[in-house]
């Protein structure tokens, strides 16, 4: 639905048009896409760090190697060295927008059940919030769905990308704010009954600043709803680099639930709800098998890959590998569904959700 707005249909032509710019950028290597390596944990400042994961870009196959460190003291997991602003721009390009929009637009557009499930978390605590800000809203699809449950609520969205402007133009949002949340928070101060952040915090360069911004944008007694991947999930260890929620290089911070609860408390929030079963997205095994198949198959053409587009034999081999893997994918999808029933109880859930209430001033 969002695809035809901005993109011609022929992927081959799009790739060819983008190739010279990508190749020129990559001529000097990927060094400038990274900042300096940190010697301390960005969450608690401890110097006791260990390498948790070394990996590559398994989704887009852009060049570069990425390291996630874990803090031995607080358990925080973070990308180290972290992407620089040039790196963020480079690795996000053609993922949610441009070349990648077609694929993701279809995927996000059909996830109404997930969006309903997220919105329902607040109903017991706020039956009819007056205003709701969804931070990291992308193309505003969550707000569009949530309006079905909260018809009298005014939904605004905030995002770094142009999707939020499209969402306002298409009427999915009352207002779409484009920019960084900490930078925009002063002008949004005290305006919202609910602020939501679904799979947003892990993308941020500084989660603590985002939480402070949420506190500022909320009215006293307002609700903050956060959902993030759970680095404590058993799947994270079981599947290693093939665990989709590591999502390198996009995920800069993976926060253990205890850390987030504590930080919210320090900011004057009261945690009302902690959920593990509800936010679990049952795709771990399917995604891992897909990433593995995609890794061993010859590459699909992309403008950041060197050389000329893959020829017919290479494309045929890719198709053959993916077809051969189809039964494995089917089995993985089946297991994902079975495990989802017990994921919350067995520590397999790949995400968690916290709902917290902002204190009144002076309390
Ligand atoms: Zn730490």
Tab-separated table of N, CA, C and O in Angstrom, residues 98-212:
chain	number	residue	atom	x	y	z
A	98	UNK	N	12.692	3.393	0.573
A	98	UNK	CA	13.406	3.135	-0.672
A	98	UNK	C	13.293	1.687	-1.098
A	98	UNK	O	12.215	1.099	-1.103
A	99	UNK	N	14.461	1.070	-1.372
A	99	UNK	CA	14.512	-0.292	-1.894
A	99	UNK	C	13.846	-1.311	-0.976
A	99	UNK	O	13.293	-2.296	-1.424
A	100	UNK	N	13.931	-1.097	0.341
A	100	UNK	CA	13.397	-2.085	1.273
A	100	UNK	C	11.935	-1.878	1.614
A	100	UNK	O	11.315	-2.737	2.242
A	101	UNK	N	11.375	-0.751	1.202
A	101	UNK	CA	10.037	-0.394	1.668
A	101	UNK	C	8.969	-1.360	1.191
A	101	UNK	O	8.047	-1.697	1.914
A	102	UNK	N	9.141	-1.827	-0.059
A	102	UNK	CA	8.144	-2.716	-0.649
A	102	UNK	C	7.930	-3.941	0.234
A	102	UNK	O	6.822	-4.269	0.618
A	103	UNK	N	9.040	-4.597	0.590
A	103	UNK	CA	8.973	-5.809	1.384
A	103	UNK	C	8.396	-5.530	2.775
A	103	UNK	O	7.496	-6.193	3.237
A	104	UNK	N	8.951	-4.511	3.446
A	104	UNK	CA	8.553	-4.243	4.827
A	104	UNK	C	7.176	-3.613	4.913
A	104	UNK	O	6.430	-3.875	5.841
A	105	UNK	N	6.828	-2.784	3.922
A	105	UNK	CA	5.512	-2.154	3.912
A	105	UNK	C	4.426	-3.212	3.958
A	105	UNK	O	3.491	-3.128	4.749
A	106	UNK	N	4.597	-4.264	3.154
A	106	UNK	CA	3.631	-5.353	3.142
A	106	UNK	C	3.581	-6.061	4.471
A	106	UNK	O	2.512	-6.353	5.006
A	107	UNK	N	4.759	-6.302	5.055
A	107	UNK	CA	4.852	-7.043	6.310
A	107	UNK	C	4.192	-6.269	7.459
A	107	UNK	O	3.368	-6.795	8.185
A	108	UNK	N	4.558	-4.999	7.620
A	108	UNK	CA	4.034	-4.214	8.735
A	108	UNK	C	2.553	-3.908	8.554
A	108	UNK	O	1.817	-3.813	9.514
A	109	UNK	N	2.151	-3.748	7.290
A	109	UNK	CA	0.771	-3.381	7.017
A	109	UNK	C	-0.222	-4.457	7.420
A	109	UNK	O	-1.391	-4.182	7.596
A	110	UNK	N	0.240	-5.702	7.560
A	110	UNK	CA	-0.696	-6.801	7.813
A	110	UNK	C	-0.597	-7.306	9.251
A	110	UNK	O	-1.015	-8.412	9.548
A	111	UNK	N	-0.041	-6.524	10.156
A	111	UNK	CA	0.170	-7.017	11.505
A	111	UNK	C	-0.840	-6.445	12.491
A	111	UNK	O	-0.530	-6.155	13.631
A	112	UNK	N	-2.053	-6.339	12.029
A	112	UNK	CA	-3.089	-5.706	12.844
A	112	UNK	C	-3.279	-6.419	14.191
A	112	UNK	O	-3.487	-5.753	15.210
A	113	UNK	N	-3.189	-7.746	14.208
A	113	UNK	CA	-3.404	-8.486	15.457
A	113	UNK	C	-2.341	-8.112	16.493
A	113	UNK	O	-2.643	-7.936	17.677
A	114	UNK	N	-1.108	-7.972	16.034
A	114	UNK	CA	-0.019	-7.559	16.926
A	114	UNK	C	-0.293	-6.162	17.482
A	114	UNK	O	-0.111	-5.906	18.679
A	115	UNK	N	-0.719	-5.262	16.621
A	115	UNK	CA	-0.973	-3.889	17.064
A	115	UNK	C	-2.118	-3.836	18.074
A	115	UNK	O	-2.067	-3.085	19.048
A	116	UNK	N	-3.148	-4.641	17.826
A	116	UNK	CA	-4.278	-4.677	18.762
A	116	UNK	C	-3.823	-5.169	20.128
A	116	UNK	O	-4.140	-4.580	21.161
A	117	UNK	N	-3.047	-6.248	20.100
A	117	UNK	CA	-2.502	-6.840	21.316
A	117	UNK	C	-1.697	-5.796	22.119
A	117	UNK	O	-1.820	-5.697	23.342
A	118	UNK	N	-0.901	-4.988	21.411
A	118	UNK	CA	-0.112	-3.951	22.102
A	118	UNK	C	-1.022	-2.893	22.717
A	118	UNK	O	-0.848	-2.492	23.873
A	119	UNK	N	-1.992	-2.446	21.938
A	119	UNK	CA	-2.867	-1.374	22.413
A	119	UNK	C	-3.692	-1.824	23.615
A	119	UNK	O	-3.962	-1.044	24.538
A	120	UNK	N	-4.066	-3.112	23.613
A	120	UNK	CA	-4.916	-3.636	24.689
A	120	UNK	C	-4.226	-3.599	26.053
A	120	UNK	O	-4.899	-3.651	27.085
A	121	UNK	N	-2.893	-3.517	26.068
A	121	UNK	CA	-2.171	-3.490	27.350
A	121	UNK	C	-2.599	-2.326	28.236
A	121	UNK	O	-2.471	-2.394	29.450
A	122	UNK	N	-3.064	-1.242	27.635
A	122	UNK	CA	-3.366	-0.058	28.451
A	122	UNK	C	-4.828	-0.002	28.890
A	122	UNK	O	-5.182	0.790	29.762
A	123	UNK	N	-5.711	-0.835	28.302
A	123	UNK	CA	-7.148	-0.651	28.533
A	123	UNK	C	-7.543	-0.746	29.999
A	123	UNK	O	-8.440	-0.030	30.447
A	124	UNK	N	-6.856	-1.623	30.763
A	124	UNK	CA	-7.223	-1.776	32.169
A	124	UNK	C	-6.853	-0.537	32.983
A	124	UNK	O	-7.375	-0.335	34.080
A	125	UNK	N	-5.953	0.293	32.444
A	125	UNK	CA	-5.448	1.435	33.215
A	125	UNK	C	-5.905	2.782	32.650
A	125	UNK	O	-5.847	3.800	33.329
A	126	UNK	N	-6.307	2.786	31.387
A	126	UNK	CA	-6.822	4.018	30.761
A	126	UNK	C	-7.818	3.599	29.694
A	126	UNK	O	-7.437	3.152	28.616
A	127	UNK	N	-9.098	3.709	29.997
A	127	UNK	CA	-10.137	3.226	29.088
A	127	UNK	C	-10.246	4.117	27.848
A	127	UNK	O	-10.488	3.638	26.745
A	128	UNK	N	-10.056	5.416	28.030
A	128	UNK	CA	-10.204	6.339	26.900
A	128	UNK	C	-9.200	7.476	27.024
A	128	UNK	O	-9.550	8.605	27.362
A	129	UNK	N	-7.905	7.196	26.736
A	129	UNK	CA	-6.909	8.280	26.814
A	129	UNK	C	-7.230	9.379	25.798
A	129	UNK	O	-7.698	9.090	24.696
A	130	UNK	N	-6.995	10.627	26.195
A	130	UNK	CA	-7.301	11.729	25.282
A	130	UNK	C	-6.290	11.834	24.159
A	130	UNK	O	-6.645	12.090	23.012
A	131	UNK	N	-5.013	11.625	24.496
A	131	UNK	CA	-3.970	11.800	23.484
A	131	UNK	C	-2.894	10.739	23.666
A	131	UNK	O	-2.597	10.324	24.784
A	132	UNK	N	-2.332	10.318	22.550
A	132	UNK	CA	-1.385	9.196	22.553
A	132	UNK	C	-0.291	9.525	21.552
A	132	UNK	O	-0.582	9.844	20.396
A	133	UNK	N	0.959	9.446	21.981
A	133	UNK	CA	2.100	9.647	21.081
A	133	UNK	C	2.821	8.322	20.893
A	133	UNK	O	3.313	7.736	21.858
A	134	UNK	N	2.908	7.868	19.645
A	134	UNK	CA	3.645	6.644	19.340
A	134	UNK	C	5.013	7.034	18.788
A	134	UNK	O	5.114	7.609	17.695
A	135	UNK	N	6.052	6.722	19.552
A	135	UNK	CA	7.407	7.118	19.187
A	135	UNK	C	8.064	5.982	18.394
A	135	UNK	O	8.023	4.828	18.817
A	136	UNK	N	8.663	6.323	17.260
A	136	UNK	CA	9.187	5.294	16.360
A	136	UNK	C	8.056	4.660	15.592
A	136	UNK	O	8.025	3.454	15.365
A	137	UNK	N	7.122	5.476	15.172
A	137	UNK	CA	5.857	4.983	14.603
A	137	UNK	C	5.988	4.498	13.166
A	137	UNK	O	5.081	3.841	12.668
A	138	UNK	N	7.101	4.801	12.499
A	138	UNK	CA	7.264	4.365	11.106
A	138	UNK	C	6.189	4.979	10.232
A	138	UNK	O	6.049	6.201	10.164
A	139	UNK	N	5.407	4.124	9.589
A	139	UNK	CA	4.337	4.607	8.708
A	139	UNK	C	2.989	4.736	9.418
A	139	UNK	O	1.955	4.854	8.768
A	140	UNK	N	3.006	4.670	10.742
A	140	UNK	CA	1.791	4.958	11.504
A	140	UNK	C	0.758	3.839	11.539
A	140	UNK	O	-0.397	4.077	11.882
A	141	UNK	N	1.183	2.611	11.212
A	141	UNK	CA	0.195	1.528	11.142
A	141	UNK	C	-0.342	1.133	12.512
A	141	UNK	O	-1.504	0.749	12.644
A	142	UNK	N	0.514	1.214	13.545
A	142	UNK	CA	-0.005	0.909	14.895
A	142	UNK	C	-1.157	1.858	15.241
A	142	UNK	O	-2.214	1.431	15.720
A	143	UNK	N	-0.945	3.144	15.024
A	143	UNK	CA	-1.956	4.144	15.399
A	143	UNK	C	-3.264	3.912	14.651
A	143	UNK	O	-4.351	4.041	15.219
A	144	UNK	N	-3.135	3.558	13.382
A	144	UNK	CA	-4.322	3.310	12.568
A	144	UNK	C	-5.152	2.167	13.175
A	144	UNK	O	-6.377	2.262	13.285
A	145	UNK	N	-4.465	1.108	13.606
A	145	UNK	CA	-5.168	-0.034	14.203
A	145	UNK	C	-5.704	0.309	15.588
A	145	UNK	O	-6.848	-0.023	15.928
A	146	UNK	N	-4.875	0.988	16.389
A	146	UNK	CA	-5.264	1.292	17.769
A	146	UNK	C	-6.484	2.211	17.820
A	146	UNK	O	-7.263	2.163	18.775
A	147	UNK	N	-6.679	3.019	16.796
A	147	UNK	CA	-7.833	3.907	16.766
A	147	UNK	C	-9.147	3.123	16.756
A	147	UNK	O	-10.172	3.600	17.241
A	148	UNK	N	-9.099	1.895	16.254
A	148	UNK	CA	-10.281	1.036	16.290
A	148	UNK	C	-10.695	0.706	17.714
A	148	UNK	O	-11.880	0.527	18.004
A	149	UNK	N	-9.710	0.609	18.608
A	149	UNK	CA	-9.991	0.301	20.015
A	149	UNK	C	-10.254	1.567	20.821
A	149	UNK	O	-10.950	1.542	21.828
A	150	UNK	N	-9.637	2.670	20.398
A	150	UNK	CA	-9.761	3.946	21.122
A	150	UNK	C	-10.231	5.020	20.135
A	150	UNK	O	-9.442	5.877	19.722
A	151	UNK	N	-11.510	4.971	19.749
A	151	UNK	CA	-11.980	5.875	18.685
A	151	UNK	C	-11.916	7.354	19.059
A	151	UNK	O	-11.879	8.216	18.173
A	152	UNK	N	-11.903	7.664	20.363
A	152	UNK	CA	-11.902	9.076	20.763
A	152	UNK	C	-10.511	9.608	21.089
A	152	UNK	O	-10.362	10.748	21.524
A	153	UNK	N	-9.513	8.771	20.926
A	153	UNK	CA	-8.146	9.181	21.254
A	153	UNK	C	-7.488	9.838	20.036
A	153	UNK	O	-7.638	9.360	18.916
A	154	UNK	N	-6.756	10.935	20.283
A	154	UNK	CA	-5.990	11.578	19.213
A	154	UNK	C	-4.610	10.927	19.163
A	154	UNK	O	-3.857	10.990	20.137
A	155	UNK	N	-4.284	10.305	18.043
A	155	UNK	CA	-3.006	9.610	17.890
A	155	UNK	C	-2.024	10.457	17.096
A	155	UNK	O	-2.288	10.821	15.942
A	156	UNK	N	-0.896	10.776	17.725
A	156	UNK	CA	0.218	11.426	17.036
A	156	UNK	C	1.353	10.429	16.916
A	156	UNK	O	1.428	9.468	17.690
A	157	UNK	N	2.243	10.674	15.956
A	157	UNK	CA	3.387	9.777	15.780
A	157	UNK	C	4.662	10.577	15.631
A	157	UNK	O	4.644	11.742	15.221
A	158	UNK	N	5.760	9.935	15.986
A	158	UNK	CA	7.069	10.576	15.864
A	158	UNK	C	8.035	9.557	15.266
A	158	UNK	O	8.026	8.393	15.658
A	159	UNK	N	8.828	9.995	14.314
A	159	UNK	CA	9.810	9.106	13.714
A	159	UNK	C	10.900	9.931	13.042
A	159	UNK	O	10.687	11.108	12.727
A	160	UNK	N	12.055	9.302	12.812
A	160	UNK	CA	13.150	9.992	12.136
A	160	UNK	C	12.947	10.044	10.636
A	160	UNK	O	13.535	10.876	9.949
A	161	UNK	N	12.119	9.152	10.110
A	161	UNK	CA	12.040	8.997	8.654
A	161	UNK	C	10.788	9.656	8.076
A	161	UNK	O	9.865	10.019	8.801
A	162	UNK	N	10.774	9.743	6.749
A	162	UNK	CA	9.670	10.442	6.080
A	162	UNK	C	8.358	9.679	6.180
A	162	UNK	O	7.293	10.246	5.893
A	163	UNK	N	8.412	8.411	6.588
A	163	UNK	CA	7.189	7.615	6.728
A	163	UNK	C	6.162	8.316	7.605
A	163	UNK	O	4.953	8.237	7.355
A	164	UNK	N	6.638	9.030	8.631
A	164	UNK	CA	5.731	9.680	9.567
A	164	UNK	C	4.985	10.840	8.895
A	164	UNK	O	3.833	11.136	9.231
A	165	UNK	N	5.644	11.476	7.926
A	165	UNK	CA	4.977	12.554	7.185
A	165	UNK	C	3.917	11.980	6.244
A	165	UNK	O	2.820	12.532	6.116
A	166	UNK	N	4.259	10.861	5.601
A	166	UNK	CA	3.269	10.169	4.758
A	166	UNK	C	2.072	9.747	5.602
A	166	UNK	O	0.922	9.886	5.189
A	167	UNK	N	2.354	9.248	6.810
A	167	UNK	CA	1.284	8.758	7.686
A	167	UNK	C	0.316	9.881	8.053
A	167	UNK	O	-0.898	9.678	8.113
A	168	UNK	N	0.856	11.079	8.284
A	168	UNK	CA	-0.030	12.200	8.580
A	168	UNK	C	-0.871	12.567	7.352
A	168	UNK	O	-2.080	12.765	7.447
A	169	UNK	N	-0.217	12.576	6.183
A	169	UNK	CA	-0.934	12.917	4.953
A	169	UNK	C	-2.039	11.915	4.634
A	169	UNK	O	-3.075	12.266	4.096
A	170	UNK	N	-1.804	10.652	5.005
A	170	UNK	CA	-2.807	9.617	4.733
A	170	UNK	C	-3.852	9.511	5.841
A	170	UNK	O	-4.691	8.618	5.808
A	171	UNK	N	-3.730	10.373	6.848
A	171	UNK	CA	-4.742	10.398	7.902
A	171	UNK	C	-4.587	9.304	8.945
A	171	UNK	O	-5.494	9.091	9.751
A	172	UNK	N	-3.439	8.608	8.951
A	172	UNK	CA	-3.236	7.593	9.985
A	172	UNK	C	-2.861	8.238	11.319
A	172	UNK	O	-2.975	7.632	12.360
A	173	UNK	N	-2.374	9.470	11.254
A	173	UNK	CA	-1.983	10.213	12.456
A	173	UNK	C	-2.662	11.580	12.439
A	173	UNK	O	-2.860	12.156	11.371
A	174	UNK	N	-2.978	12.091	13.658
A	174	UNK	CA	-3.421	13.485	13.728
A	174	UNK	C	-2.258	14.387	13.344
A	174	UNK	O	-2.359	15.241	12.485
A	175	UNK	N	-1.112	14.147	13.993
A	175	UNK	CA	0.103	14.888	13.637
A	175	UNK	C	1.282	13.937	13.568
A	175	UNK	O	1.397	13.002	14.372
A	176	UNK	N	2.150	14.155	12.615
A	176	UNK	CA	3.369	13.372	12.498
A	176	UNK	C	4.564	14.271	12.737
A	176	UNK	O	4.735	15.266	12.045
A	177	UNK	N	5.348	13.933	13.758
A	177	UNK	CA	6.545	14.727	14.064
A	177	UNK	C	7.759	13.990	13.526
A	177	UNK	O	7.975	12.827	13.878
A	178	UNK	N	8.555	14.671	12.697
A	178	UNK	CA	9.754	14.043	12.178
A	178	UNK	C	10.976	14.612	12.884
A	178	UNK	O	11.201	15.821	12.864
A	179	UNK	N	11.746	13.739	13.508
A	179	UNK	CA	12.952	14.179	14.187
A	179	UNK	C	13.271	13.270	15.349
A	179	UNK	O	12.653	12.214	15.512
A	180	UNK	N	14.264	13.671	16.156
A	180	UNK	CA	14.652	12.852	17.304
A	180	UNK	C	13.760	13.208	18.497
A	180	UNK	O	13.430	14.374	18.719
A	181	UNK	N	13.369	12.186	19.263
A	181	UNK	CA	12.444	12.410	20.379
A	181	UNK	C	13.040	13.328	21.447
A	181	UNK	O	12.388	14.289	21.872
A	182	UNK	N	14.285	13.077	21.904
A	182	UNK	CA	14.850	13.991	22.911
A	182	UNK	C	14.877	15.446	22.433
A	182	UNK	O	14.652	16.363	23.223
A	183	UNK	N	15.105	15.661	21.127
A	183	UNK	CA	15.146	17.039	20.615
A	183	UNK	C	13.746	17.656	20.564
A	183	UNK	O	13.582	18.861	20.777
A	184	UNK	N	12.736	16.841	20.277
A	184	UNK	CA	11.373	17.372	20.135
A	184	UNK	C	10.605	17.427	21.458
A	184	UNK	O	9.583	18.116	21.569
A	185	UNK	N	11.096	16.697	22.470
A	185	UNK	CA	10.336	16.556	23.725
A	185	UNK	C	9.971	17.895	24.381
A	185	UNK	O	8.847	18.030	24.889
A	186	UNK	N	10.877	18.904	24.401
A	186	UNK	CA	10.495	20.155	25.071
A	186	UNK	C	9.215	20.780	24.500
A	186	UNK	O	8.384	21.288	25.251
A	187	UNK	N	9.025	20.714	23.169
A	187	UNK	CA	7.811	21.310	22.594
A	187	UNK	C	6.581	20.415	22.780
A	187	UNK	O	5.457	20.866	22.578
A	188	UNK	N	6.796	19.156	23.169
A	188	UNK	CA	5.673	18.237	23.402
A	188	UNK	C	5.372	18.090	24.892
A	188	UNK	O	4.535	17.274	25.291
A	189	UNK	N	6.053	18.872	25.712
A	189	UNK	CA	6.024	18.657	27.168
A	189	UNK	C	4.609	18.635	27.734
A	189	UNK	O	3.783	19.515	27.436
A	190	UNK	N	4.329	17.627	28.533
A	190	UNK	CA	3.067	17.539	29.265
A	190	UNK	C	1.830	17.378	28.410
A	190	UNK	O	0.723	17.689	28.855
A	191	UNK	N	1.984	16.882	27.168
A	191	UNK	CA	0.831	16.861	26.260
A	191	UNK	C	0.112	15.520	26.166
A	191	UNK	O	-0.981	15.457	25.616
A	192	UNK	N	0.730	14.444	26.656
A	192	UNK	CA	0.178	13.128	26.300
A	192	UNK	C	-0.255	12.305	27.515
A	192	UNK	O	0.387	12.305	28.562
A	193	UNK	N	-1.368	11.579	27.309
A	193	UNK	CA	-1.842	10.629	28.316
A	193	UNK	C	-1.122	9.290	28.183
A	193	UNK	O	-0.994	8.553	29.148
A	194	UNK	N	-0.708	8.968	26.956
A	194	UNK	CA	0.043	7.737	26.721
A	194	UNK	C	1.193	8.033	25.762
A	194	UNK	O	1.015	8.753	24.769
A	195	UNK	N	2.365	7.524	26.071
A	195	UNK	CA	3.483	7.498	25.123
A	195	UNK	C	3.848	6.036	24.925
A	195	UNK	O	4.029	5.306	25.907
A	196	UNK	N	3.901	5.587	23.676
A	196	UNK	CA	4.294	4.201	23.411
A	196	UNK	C	5.583	4.165	22.612
A	196	UNK	O	5.849	5.049	21.793
A	197	UNK	N	6.379	3.115	22.890
A	197	UNK	CA	7.632	2.876	22.160
A	197	UNK	C	7.702	1.382	21.888
A	197	UNK	O	8.078	0.611	22.763
A	198	UNK	N	7.313	0.983	20.683
A	198	UNK	CA	7.352	-0.438	20.343
A	198	UNK	C	8.589	-0.725	19.500
A	198	UNK	O	8.722	-0.217	18.398
A	199	UNK	N	9.472	-1.523	20.041
A	199	UNK	CA	10.699	-1.898	19.337
A	199	UNK	C	11.392	-0.644	18.790
A	199	UNK	O	11.765	-0.576	17.622
A	200	UNK	N	11.537	0.300	19.683
A	200	UNK	CA	12.138	1.595	19.357
A	200	UNK	C	13.429	1.825	20.152
A	200	UNK	O	14.453	2.225	19.591
A	201	UNK	N	13.350	1.562	21.459
A	201	UNK	CA	14.450	1.900	22.367
A	201	UNK	C	15.779	1.242	21.956
A	201	UNK	O	16.846	1.833	22.123
A	202	UNK	N	15.675	0.028	21.418
A	202	UNK	CA	16.894	-0.703	21.054
A	202	UNK	C	17.601	-0.064	19.858
A	202	UNK	O	18.762	-0.325	19.616
A	203	UNK	N	16.888	0.769	19.110
A	203	UNK	CA	17.493	1.459	17.963
A	203	UNK	C	18.160	2.771	18.377
A	203	UNK	O	18.891	3.363	17.588
A	204	UNK	N	17.855	3.240	19.567
A	204	UNK	CA	18.300	4.571	19.974
A	204	UNK	C	19.777	4.567	20.366
A	204	UNK	O	20.286	3.610	20.934
A	205	UNK	N	20.452	5.687	20.088
A	205	UNK	CA	21.850	5.793	20.505
A	205	UNK	C	21.948	5.984	22.016
A	205	UNK	O	22.951	5.662	22.614
A	206	UNK	N	20.896	6.500	22.640
A	206	UNK	CA	20.946	6.810	24.071
A	206	UNK	C	19.580	6.558	24.726
A	206	UNK	O	18.776	7.485	24.880
A	207	UNK	N	19.300	5.297	25.110
A	207	UNK	CA	17.969	4.966	25.656
A	207	UNK	C	17.594	5.802	26.877
A	207	UNK	O	16.415	6.142	27.058
A	208	UNK	N	18.563	6.159	27.717
A	208	UNK	CA	18.247	6.929	28.921
A	208	UNK	C	17.629	8.285	28.554
A	208	UNK	O	16.689	8.757	29.207
A	209	UNK	N	18.156	8.907	27.497
A	209	UNK	CA	17.596	10.198	27.055
A	209	UNK	C	16.182	10.035	26.507
A	209	UNK	O	15.340	10.918	26.650
A	210	UNK	N	15.924	8.898	25.865
A	210	UNK	CA	14.577	8.644	25.325
A	210	UNK	C	13.568	8.511	26.467
A	210	UNK	O	12.434	9.001	26.379
A	211	UNK	N	13.996	7.829	27.549
A	211	UNK	CA	13.095	7.645	28.691
A	211	UNK	C	12.816	8.994	29.354
A	211	UNK	O	11.673	9.278	29.750
A	212	UNK	N	13.850	9.821	29.445
A	212	UNK	CA	13.652	11.153	30.024
A	212	UNK	C	12.719	11.982	29.147
A	212	UNK	O	11.868	12.731	29.650
